[in-house]
Amino acid sequence: MSLIADLGIVSLEDVTASRAFNLERIRSFDCYSRFVDEAKVQAQHTYALLINKSDVRGLLVFSVVDYQPNKQVNLRQEQVCVQKHLREFFVGTRQYSGCCGRPVGR
């Protein structure tokens, strides 16, 4: 199952893996991001997509730059962390150690 949270109008650069779950870093139930099955698309909003499948786990953070209903959507994506087969992390074809982190030498 994959879930999505609308983080509102926030810069991608301000969203870390931990802030995707609690943008303001305040210990209050109301401040935690609400991950749901689907979210309404809104231009200028940033979203966190939590991917949870049998062989893939990940967090994708992206912003909707422009949206024309039933026509097109332009996205800006900066952070990807995907865990595949429990211990291998990949972004594109480069291997990473840890989430959204450091490249591993080959």
Short mmCIF file of N, CA and C in Angstrom, two decimals:
data_model
loop_
_atom_site.label_atom_id
_atom_site.label_comp_id
_atom_site.label_asym_id
_atom_site.label_seq_id
_atom_site.Cartn_x
_atom_site.Cartn_y
_atom_site.Cartn_z
N MET A 1 0.84 -1.18 0.00
CA MET A 1 0.00 0.00 0.00
C MET A 1 0.88 1.24 0.00
N SER A 2 0.52 2.21 -0.80
CA SER A 2 1.22 3.49 -0.83
C SER A 2 0.28 4.58 -0.35
N LEU A 3 0.83 5.56 0.35
CA LEU A 3 0.03 6.66 0.91
C LEU A 3 0.67 7.99 0.53
N ILE A 4 -0.15 9.04 0.52
CA ILE A 4 0.33 10.37 0.15
C ILE A 4 -0.12 11.40 1.18
N ALA A 5 0.72 12.39 1.41
CA ALA A 5 0.38 13.49 2.33
C ALA A 5 0.60 14.82 1.60
N ASP A 6 -0.35 15.71 1.72
CA ASP A 6 -0.22 17.07 1.19
C ASP A 6 0.45 17.90 2.26
N LEU A 7 1.66 18.36 1.99
CA LEU A 7 2.41 19.16 2.96
C LEU A 7 2.12 20.64 2.85
N GLY A 8 1.31 21.01 1.86
CA GLY A 8 0.96 22.41 1.67
C GLY A 8 1.99 23.13 0.83
N ILE A 9 2.02 24.45 0.97
CA ILE A 9 2.96 25.28 0.21
C ILE A 9 4.25 25.37 1.02
N VAL A 10 5.21 24.59 0.60
CA VAL A 10 6.51 24.54 1.27
C VAL A 10 7.57 24.21 0.21
N SER A 11 8.74 24.76 0.37
CA SER A 11 9.84 24.52 -0.57
C SER A 11 10.36 23.08 -0.43
N LEU A 12 10.67 22.46 -1.55
CA LEU A 12 11.24 21.11 -1.52
C LEU A 12 12.51 21.06 -0.68
N GLU A 13 13.32 22.10 -0.77
CA GLU A 13 14.58 22.13 -0.04
C GLU A 13 14.38 22.12 1.47
N ASP A 14 13.21 22.50 1.93
CA ASP A 14 12.92 22.53 3.37
C ASP A 14 12.40 21.20 3.90
N VAL A 15 12.14 20.24 3.01
CA VAL A 15 11.56 18.96 3.43
C VAL A 15 12.65 17.89 3.48
N THR A 16 12.91 17.39 4.68
CA THR A 16 13.81 16.25 4.87
C THR A 16 12.94 15.02 5.07
N ALA A 17 13.57 13.86 5.15
CA ALA A 17 12.80 12.63 5.37
C ALA A 17 12.00 12.72 6.67
N SER A 18 12.58 13.22 7.73
CA SER A 18 11.84 13.31 9.00
C SER A 18 10.78 14.41 8.97
N ARG A 19 11.08 15.53 8.30
CA ARG A 19 10.10 16.62 8.24
C ARG A 19 8.91 16.27 7.35
N ALA A 20 9.04 15.28 6.47
CA ALA A 20 7.90 14.85 5.67
C ALA A 20 6.79 14.30 6.56
N PHE A 21 7.16 13.81 7.73
CA PHE A 21 6.19 13.25 8.67
C PHE A 21 5.71 14.26 9.71
N ASN A 22 6.50 15.29 9.95
CA ASN A 22 6.15 16.33 10.91
C ASN A 22 6.89 17.60 10.49
N LEU A 23 6.26 18.36 9.61
CA LEU A 23 6.91 19.51 8.97
C LEU A 23 7.39 20.55 9.98
N GLU A 24 6.61 20.80 11.00
CA GLU A 24 6.96 21.84 11.98
C GLU A 24 7.83 21.34 13.13
N ARG A 25 8.03 20.02 13.19
CA ARG A 25 8.81 19.39 14.27
C ARG A 25 8.25 19.71 15.64
N ILE A 26 6.94 19.68 15.76
CA ILE A 26 6.27 19.93 17.03
C ILE A 26 5.64 18.64 17.49
N ARG A 27 5.87 18.27 18.74
CA ARG A 27 5.31 17.03 19.28
C ARG A 27 3.85 17.22 19.67
N SER A 28 3.01 17.13 18.68
CA SER A 28 1.57 17.24 18.87
C SER A 28 0.91 16.42 17.77
N PHE A 29 -0.07 15.64 18.12
CA PHE A 29 -0.74 14.78 17.15
C PHE A 29 -1.23 15.57 15.94
N ASP A 30 -1.73 16.76 16.17
CA ASP A 30 -2.27 17.58 15.08
C ASP A 30 -1.20 18.07 14.10
N CYS A 31 0.06 18.05 14.49
CA CYS A 31 1.13 18.56 13.64
C CYS A 31 1.73 17.50 12.72
N TYR A 32 1.39 16.24 12.94
CA TYR A 32 1.94 15.19 12.08
C TYR A 32 1.24 15.19 10.73
N SER A 33 1.98 14.87 9.69
CA SER A 33 1.41 14.79 8.34
C SER A 33 0.36 13.69 8.30
N ARG A 34 -0.68 13.94 7.53
CA ARG A 34 -1.76 12.97 7.39
C ARG A 34 -1.59 12.24 6.06
N PHE A 35 -1.18 11.00 6.13
CA PHE A 35 -1.02 10.17 4.95
C PHE A 35 -2.32 9.46 4.65
N VAL A 36 -2.79 9.59 3.41
CA VAL A 36 -4.09 9.05 3.01
C VAL A 36 -3.93 8.31 1.67
N ASP A 37 -5.00 7.64 1.25
CA ASP A 37 -4.98 6.89 -0.01
C ASP A 37 -4.86 7.78 -1.23
N GLU A 38 -5.47 8.95 -1.19
CA GLU A 38 -5.40 9.88 -2.33
C GLU A 38 -5.51 11.30 -1.82
N ALA A 39 -4.95 12.22 -2.61
CA ALA A 39 -4.97 13.63 -2.23
C ALA A 39 -5.39 14.47 -3.43
N LYS A 40 -6.04 15.58 -3.15
CA LYS A 40 -6.43 16.51 -4.20
C LYS A 40 -5.18 17.21 -4.73
N VAL A 41 -5.05 17.28 -6.05
CA VAL A 41 -3.90 17.93 -6.67
C VAL A 41 -4.09 19.44 -6.62
N GLN A 42 -3.08 20.14 -6.10
CA GLN A 42 -3.12 21.59 -6.04
C GLN A 42 -1.78 22.15 -6.48
N ALA A 43 -1.82 23.11 -7.38
CA ALA A 43 -0.59 23.75 -7.85
C ALA A 43 0.13 24.42 -6.68
N GLN A 44 1.45 24.39 -6.71
CA GLN A 44 2.34 24.98 -5.70
C GLN A 44 2.40 24.19 -4.39
N HIS A 45 1.67 23.09 -4.29
CA HIS A 45 1.72 22.27 -3.07
C HIS A 45 2.81 21.22 -3.20
N THR A 46 3.36 20.84 -2.06
CA THR A 46 4.37 19.80 -1.99
C THR A 46 3.74 18.57 -1.35
N TYR A 47 4.09 17.40 -1.87
CA TYR A 47 3.50 16.14 -1.41
C TYR A 47 4.60 15.16 -1.02
N ALA A 48 4.30 14.31 -0.06
CA ALA A 48 5.19 13.21 0.32
C ALA A 48 4.45 11.91 -0.02
N LEU A 49 5.08 11.09 -0.82
CA LEU A 49 4.51 9.81 -1.22
C LEU A 49 5.28 8.71 -0.51
N LEU A 50 4.60 7.96 0.32
CA LEU A 50 5.18 6.85 1.07
C LEU A 50 4.87 5.57 0.32
N ILE A 51 5.90 4.90 -0.17
CA ILE A 51 5.75 3.69 -0.97
C ILE A 51 6.03 2.48 -0.08
N ASN A 52 5.09 1.56 -0.04
CA ASN A 52 5.23 0.38 0.81
C ASN A 52 4.66 -0.83 0.08
N LYS A 53 5.53 -1.53 -0.62
CA LYS A 53 5.14 -2.74 -1.35
C LYS A 53 5.97 -3.89 -0.83
N SER A 54 5.70 -5.08 -1.29
CA SER A 54 6.38 -6.26 -0.75
C SER A 54 7.90 -6.21 -0.93
N ASP A 55 8.38 -5.67 -2.05
CA ASP A 55 9.82 -5.65 -2.29
C ASP A 55 10.41 -4.25 -2.41
N VAL A 56 9.59 -3.22 -2.25
CA VAL A 56 10.07 -1.84 -2.38
C VAL A 56 9.48 -0.99 -1.27
N ARG A 57 10.34 -0.21 -0.62
CA ARG A 57 9.91 0.77 0.38
C ARG A 57 10.54 2.09 -0.03
N GLY A 58 9.81 3.19 0.14
CA GLY A 58 10.42 4.44 -0.25
C GLY A 58 9.64 5.66 0.16
N LEU A 59 10.28 6.79 0.02
CA LEU A 59 9.68 8.09 0.29
C LEU A 59 10.06 9.00 -0.87
N LEU A 60 9.07 9.57 -1.53
CA LEU A 60 9.28 10.47 -2.65
C LEU A 60 8.62 11.79 -2.29
N VAL A 61 9.38 12.87 -2.37
CA VAL A 61 8.85 14.19 -2.08
C VAL A 61 8.88 15.01 -3.37
N PHE A 62 7.75 15.60 -3.74
CA PHE A 62 7.68 16.36 -4.98
C PHE A 62 6.72 17.53 -4.82
N SER A 63 6.88 18.52 -5.69
CA SER A 63 5.99 19.69 -5.73
C SER A 63 5.25 19.72 -7.06
N VAL A 64 4.02 20.16 -7.02
CA VAL A 64 3.24 20.36 -8.23
C VAL A 64 3.49 21.81 -8.66
N VAL A 65 4.18 21.98 -9.77
CA VAL A 65 4.52 23.31 -10.26
C VAL A 65 3.30 23.94 -10.93
N ASP A 66 2.67 23.16 -11.79
CA ASP A 66 1.52 23.65 -12.55
C ASP A 66 0.55 22.50 -12.73
N TYR A 67 -0.74 22.79 -12.70
CA TYR A 67 -1.75 21.75 -12.84
C TYR A 67 -2.92 22.26 -13.66
N GLN A 68 -3.25 21.53 -14.70
CA GLN A 68 -4.43 21.80 -15.51
C GLN A 68 -5.27 20.53 -15.46
N PRO A 69 -6.39 20.57 -14.73
CA PRO A 69 -7.20 19.36 -14.54
C PRO A 69 -7.50 18.63 -15.84
N ASN A 70 -7.31 17.33 -15.80
CA ASN A 70 -7.57 16.43 -16.93
C ASN A 70 -6.73 16.73 -18.17
N LYS A 71 -5.67 17.55 -18.02
CA LYS A 71 -4.82 17.87 -19.17
C LYS A 71 -3.36 17.58 -18.87
N GLN A 72 -2.78 18.26 -17.87
CA GLN A 72 -1.37 18.04 -17.58
C GLN A 72 -1.04 18.47 -16.16
N VAL A 73 0.06 17.90 -15.68
CA VAL A 73 0.62 18.29 -14.39
C VAL A 73 2.13 18.34 -14.55
N ASN A 74 2.74 19.40 -14.05
CA ASN A 74 4.19 19.55 -14.05
C ASN A 74 4.69 19.39 -12.62
N LEU A 75 5.62 18.47 -12.44
CA LEU A 75 6.15 18.17 -11.11
C LEU A 75 7.61 18.57 -11.01
N ARG A 76 8.00 18.88 -9.79
CA ARG A 76 9.42 19.10 -9.47
C ARG A 76 9.75 18.13 -8.36
N GLN A 77 10.76 17.31 -8.57
CA GLN A 77 11.10 16.28 -7.59
C GLN A 77 12.57 16.39 -7.25
N GLU A 78 12.88 16.37 -5.97
CA GLU A 78 14.27 16.48 -5.56
C GLU A 78 14.73 15.33 -4.69
N GLN A 79 13.84 14.75 -3.93
CA GLN A 79 14.26 13.74 -2.97
C GLN A 79 13.62 12.40 -3.28
N VAL A 80 14.46 11.41 -3.38
CA VAL A 80 13.96 10.06 -3.58
C VAL A 80 14.75 9.14 -2.67
N CYS A 81 14.08 8.33 -1.92
CA CYS A 81 14.79 7.26 -1.24
C CYS A 81 13.92 6.02 -1.34
N VAL A 82 14.52 5.00 -1.88
CA VAL A 82 13.80 3.75 -2.10
C VAL A 82 14.63 2.62 -1.53
N GLN A 83 14.00 1.79 -0.75
CA GLN A 83 14.66 0.62 -0.20
C GLN A 83 14.14 -0.58 -0.97
N LYS A 84 15.05 -1.29 -1.61
CA LYS A 84 14.66 -2.45 -2.41
C LYS A 84 15.33 -3.69 -1.83
N HIS A 85 14.58 -4.73 -1.69
CA HIS A 85 15.07 -5.99 -1.15
C HIS A 85 15.70 -5.81 0.22
N LEU A 86 15.11 -5.00 1.04
CA LEU A 86 15.41 -4.77 2.44
C LEU A 86 16.73 -4.06 2.76
N ARG A 87 17.80 -4.24 2.01
CA ARG A 87 19.05 -3.60 2.38
C ARG A 87 19.74 -2.84 1.25
N GLU A 88 19.19 -2.82 0.06
CA GLU A 88 19.81 -2.11 -1.04
C GLU A 88 19.00 -0.86 -1.33
N PHE A 89 19.66 0.27 -1.48
CA PHE A 89 18.99 1.53 -1.74
C PHE A 89 19.39 2.03 -3.12
N PHE A 90 18.41 2.42 -3.91
CA PHE A 90 18.69 2.87 -5.26
C PHE A 90 17.95 4.15 -5.57
N VAL A 91 18.59 5.03 -6.31
CA VAL A 91 17.94 6.19 -6.90
C VAL A 91 18.40 6.18 -8.35
N GLY A 92 17.49 5.94 -9.25
CA GLY A 92 17.88 5.78 -10.65
C GLY A 92 18.77 4.56 -10.76
N THR A 93 19.97 4.75 -11.29
CA THR A 93 20.89 3.62 -11.40
C THR A 93 22.05 3.74 -10.43
N ARG A 94 22.07 4.78 -9.60
CA ARG A 94 23.15 4.94 -8.62
C ARG A 94 22.74 4.28 -7.31
N GLN A 95 23.66 3.59 -6.70
CA GLN A 95 23.36 2.92 -5.44
C GLN A 95 23.67 3.86 -4.27
N TYR A 96 22.77 3.86 -3.28
CA TYR A 96 22.91 4.72 -2.11
C TYR A 96 22.91 3.89 -0.85
N SER A 97 23.60 4.37 0.15
CA SER A 97 23.60 3.76 1.46
C SER A 97 22.77 4.64 2.37
N GLY A 98 21.65 4.15 2.80
CA GLY A 98 20.76 4.96 3.64
C GLY A 98 19.76 5.69 2.79
N CYS A 99 18.84 6.31 3.42
CA CYS A 99 17.73 6.96 2.74
C CYS A 99 18.13 8.37 2.30
N CYS A 100 17.92 8.68 1.04
CA CYS A 100 18.20 10.01 0.48
C CYS A 100 19.62 10.44 0.82
N GLY A 101 20.54 9.49 0.78
CA GLY A 101 21.82 9.81 1.38
C GLY A 101 23.01 9.73 0.51
N ARG A 102 23.97 9.01 0.98
CA ARG A 102 25.32 9.03 0.46
C ARG A 102 25.55 7.93 -0.57
N PRO A 103 26.17 8.27 -1.71
CA PRO A 103 26.47 7.25 -2.70
C PRO A 103 27.47 6.22 -2.15
N VAL A 104 27.33 4.99 -2.58
CA VAL A 104 28.24 3.93 -2.19
C VAL A 104 29.20 3.70 -3.34
N GLY A 105 30.48 3.60 -3.02
CA GLY A 105 31.47 3.32 -4.06
C GLY A 105 31.30 1.92 -4.62
N ARG A 106 31.66 1.73 -5.87
CA ARG A 106 31.53 0.41 -6.49
C ARG A 106 32.85 -0.27 -6.58
#
